[in-house]
Amino acid sequence: MLHLGHILAALSNYRARGSEPALSRVVVDSREAERGSLFVALKGERHDGHDFVADAFARGAVAALVERPIVTGTLTIDIASGAAEIPENIIPAVQIVVEDTVAAMHRAAAAWIDRADVRVIGITGSVGKTSTKELTHAVLAQRYRTFKSPGNRNSILGLPPALFDLRPADERAVLEMGMYVPGEIRQLCEITQPVVGVVTMIDPVHMERAGSLEAIVVAKRELVEALPPDGVAVLNRDEPLVMGMAAHTEADVFTYGLDSRADLWAGEIESMGLDGVRFTLHHGRTQMRVHVPLLGRHSVHTALRATAVGLVEGLQWEEILRGLQDEEAELRVITATGPHDTLLLDDTYNASPASVIAALNLLKDLEGRRIAVLGDMLELGEAEAESHRLVGRRACLVADILVTVGLRARLIAEAAREAGMNPEQVFSVREPDEATVIIESVLSEGDVILIKGSRGVKLDRVVSALARPPVRERL
């Protein structure tokens, strides 16, 4: 069990006794503080966590990691000064003063994951990280006690506090690794020491910050560069930008994809709509027909990644196939019932050109009149205009009705019209609520409505307005 002694030992020459206050979790948001938690005060662009230390203590936190003492009347352990006096009996609430709370949190997280002695599988890429993490966890859990990073906590500030939920009995850890700017994945690897690295695909997301597609490749490549010689880089054989990473790792390379030259590949793909997808799996002399409850042809790559990690980690085929069937895996697309017995496809988590086109391809596989509600794709930089037009051209071939939301998404509508879509079936609005009004006015029984856009567009409001009981079911 994690206790305050582990944190102090990671940050100083303190020797943990085991009698220090137990820690239920580590949080960086005071609203998530609970009885027994450790609050880390971080300085953000808009808020300073030090302003919320008292709130964290009021919610039950037993300790806070700070850069200056905040709350009077509590025990203060000043590690930053190098002259910390740590009493034999530590009583909550405790303020631990360090020079840099971010660096201190990272040091403590690295020490904790090292103590756990767990094999780490890191997953990165522009698209498909979370679904790959979920399905890989489901596969590995068939044999090993397996930890996974929660939700979308994949950043340099989001992942480290989640690592403290690891327990010594855990044997594998499946961690999603994202990047806001180059260098962050390298830092995450320094903390977690992955031995297996999975790269999904490269897409022009975060272009506004990274600057170029090549910069994104270099940033994502940091995962395979960090792997040890006895590690394994699991790379997408269908993506040249990903395969180029093979020259930048000392680890073995295991490839997957639809290309028959891959170590693990899939062929004869058959989308079965909401009933999943069927394909033939090939690995060496092994060939088998597989049916998995995943939506869309693009999900075959998700299954291949999880299968590849299972093989690398020594699982038998029956274990891998059982994991692929796990319907508890929290995959991205969510279905819901809409007005007039319509079907909603809620894919509002995020959006990039590749993921939107994949979602449109899923829509195409479903029966019924198809309505696509597509919002702005953010942070595309110089690729913004052409990316939206590319989506518009695909929407023209798939959707019977197109509703775009946001100023950038107007380019989707424009390109769809130029490609031949009936202008009377194309609508452009600025706000989600306007889209809801339009959709409700055109809906007919049996329609299928895809709703997808970057989180900043808030298309989840459209889903909330249209969804009817039963509440959403994740598929």
XYZ file of C-alpha atoms in Angstrom, residues 230-400:
171
model
C 15.562 -6.542 -24.917
C 12.304 -4.657 -25.505
C 9.902 -4.784 -28.452
C 8.600 -1.995 -30.684
C 5.183 -2.887 -32.127
C 4.849 -0.879 -35.356
C 2.127 -0.365 -37.951
C 3.338 -1.951 -41.228
C 0.699 -0.010 -43.177
C 2.036 3.385 -42.107
C 5.366 4.467 -43.690
C 5.869 7.203 -41.085
C 5.511 4.638 -38.318
C 7.702 2.040 -40.020
C 10.434 4.652 -40.350
C 10.755 4.482 -36.572
C 12.241 0.991 -36.817
C 15.637 2.547 -37.558
C 15.492 4.529 -34.314
C 15.231 1.777 -31.714
C 17.564 -0.796 -30.210
C 14.572 -3.005 -29.440
C 13.260 -5.837 -31.594
C 10.560 -4.794 -34.059
C 7.239 -6.598 -34.391
C 4.993 -5.380 -37.217
C 1.242 -5.581 -37.685
C -1.209 -4.412 -40.338
C -3.141 -5.371 -43.436
C 0.068 -5.800 -45.431
C 0.910 -9.501 -45.794
C 4.575 -8.654 -45.171
C 3.757 -7.809 -41.549
C 4.579 -10.271 -38.761
C 0.887 -10.232 -37.847
C -1.666 -9.320 -40.492
C -5.363 -9.436 -41.232
C -7.175 -10.152 -44.487
C -10.679 -10.882 -45.765
C -12.157 -8.155 -43.572
C -15.932 -8.126 -43.294
C -17.724 -5.383 -41.378
C -20.929 -6.648 -39.771
C -22.213 -3.256 -38.644
C -23.186 -3.232 -34.981
C -22.447 -6.956 -34.778
C -18.739 -6.285 -35.062
C -16.121 -7.195 -37.614
C -14.798 -10.495 -38.983
C -11.374 -11.102 -40.496
C -8.725 -13.730 -41.073
C -5.717 -13.466 -38.767
C -2.276 -14.525 -40.021
C 0.866 -15.070 -37.947
C 3.582 -17.338 -39.276
C 1.881 -20.634 -40.061
C -1.113 -19.742 -37.930
C -4.249 -18.726 -39.787
C -7.674 -18.342 -38.201
C -11.021 -16.691 -38.834
C -11.835 -14.230 -36.053
C -14.990 -12.334 -35.100
C -14.631 -9.495 -32.599
C -17.292 -7.141 -31.165
C -15.589 -3.988 -32.457
C -17.200 -1.387 -34.678
C -15.851 -0.571 -38.126
C -13.099 -1.874 -40.371
C -10.582 0.477 -38.763
C -10.979 -1.456 -35.499
C -9.151 -4.400 -37.085
C -5.930 -2.470 -36.430
C -6.946 -2.127 -32.780
C -7.402 -5.878 -32.546
C -4.069 -6.481 -34.259
C -2.220 -4.231 -31.788
C -3.732 -5.973 -28.781
C -2.979 -9.362 -30.338
C 0.611 -8.336 -31.068
C 1.205 -7.339 -27.452
C -0.380 -10.575 -26.287
C 2.008 -12.574 -28.459
C 4.999 -10.531 -27.321
C 4.013 -11.126 -23.702
C 3.744 -14.876 -24.177
C -0.017 -15.447 -24.179
C -1.583 -18.463 -25.842
C -4.011 -17.961 -28.716
C -7.013 -19.003 -26.641
C -6.138 -16.318 -24.075
C -5.719 -13.659 -26.744
C -8.986 -14.515 -28.479
C -10.827 -14.513 -25.171
C -9.471 -11.038 -24.436
C -10.530 -9.736 -27.846
C -14.090 -10.774 -27.015
C -14.144 -8.772 -23.772
C -17.168 -6.514 -24.078
C -16.174 -4.692 -20.883
C -13.307 -2.977 -22.686
C -14.184 0.730 -22.806
C -13.809 1.448 -26.503
C -14.508 4.814 -28.029
C -17.721 4.632 -30.062
C -20.865 4.716 -27.935
C -24.341 3.939 -29.199
C -27.578 5.415 -27.927
C -31.215 5.448 -28.909
C -32.440 8.733 -30.331
C -35.910 10.110 -31.117
C -38.174 7.967 -33.326
C -36.062 4.838 -32.661
C -33.042 6.319 -34.389
C -29.494 5.186 -33.643
C -26.894 7.636 -32.350
C -23.181 6.962 -32.794
C -21.476 9.101 -30.152
C -17.837 9.605 -31.149
C -17.436 13.042 -29.601
C -14.274 12.270 -27.639
C -11.976 13.872 -30.204
C -11.401 14.203 -33.941
C -8.633 14.087 -36.517
C -8.873 13.578 -40.288
C -8.131 9.848 -40.035
C -10.529 9.217 -37.154
C -13.383 11.153 -38.785
C -12.963 9.250 -42.044
C -12.881 5.980 -40.082
C -16.116 6.990 -38.338
C -17.703 7.822 -41.702
C -16.652 4.415 -42.988
C -18.406 2.844 -40.009
C -21.517 4.899 -40.800
C -21.417 3.610 -44.363
C -21.541 0.010 -43.103
C -24.834 0.570 -41.246
C -28.336 0.280 -42.656
C -30.705 3.237 -42.671
C -30.613 6.856 -43.784
C -27.232 8.219 -42.722
C -26.835 11.595 -41.032
C -23.347 12.911 -40.268
C -22.942 15.675 -37.687
C -19.319 16.793 -37.950
C -17.602 19.517 -35.959
C -14.347 21.434 -36.219
C -11.119 19.453 -36.109
C -8.774 21.534 -33.991
C -4.987 22.006 -33.832
C -4.271 20.988 -37.433
C -2.073 23.984 -38.261
C -1.272 24.325 -41.966
C -3.145 21.095 -42.701
C -6.417 22.555 -41.404
C -8.112 23.571 -44.672
C -7.207 20.503 -46.729
C -8.011 18.138 -43.845
C -11.537 19.512 -43.517
C -12.026 19.376 -47.290
C -10.824 15.757 -47.351
C -13.454 14.865 -44.774
C -16.090 16.730 -46.774
C -15.336 14.741 -49.903
C -15.697 11.484 -47.974
C -18.905 12.670 -46.301
C -20.384 13.288 -49.746
C -19.985 9.575 -50.551
C -21.412 8.362 -47.240
C -23.991 10.719 -45.745
C -27.517 11.391 -46.908
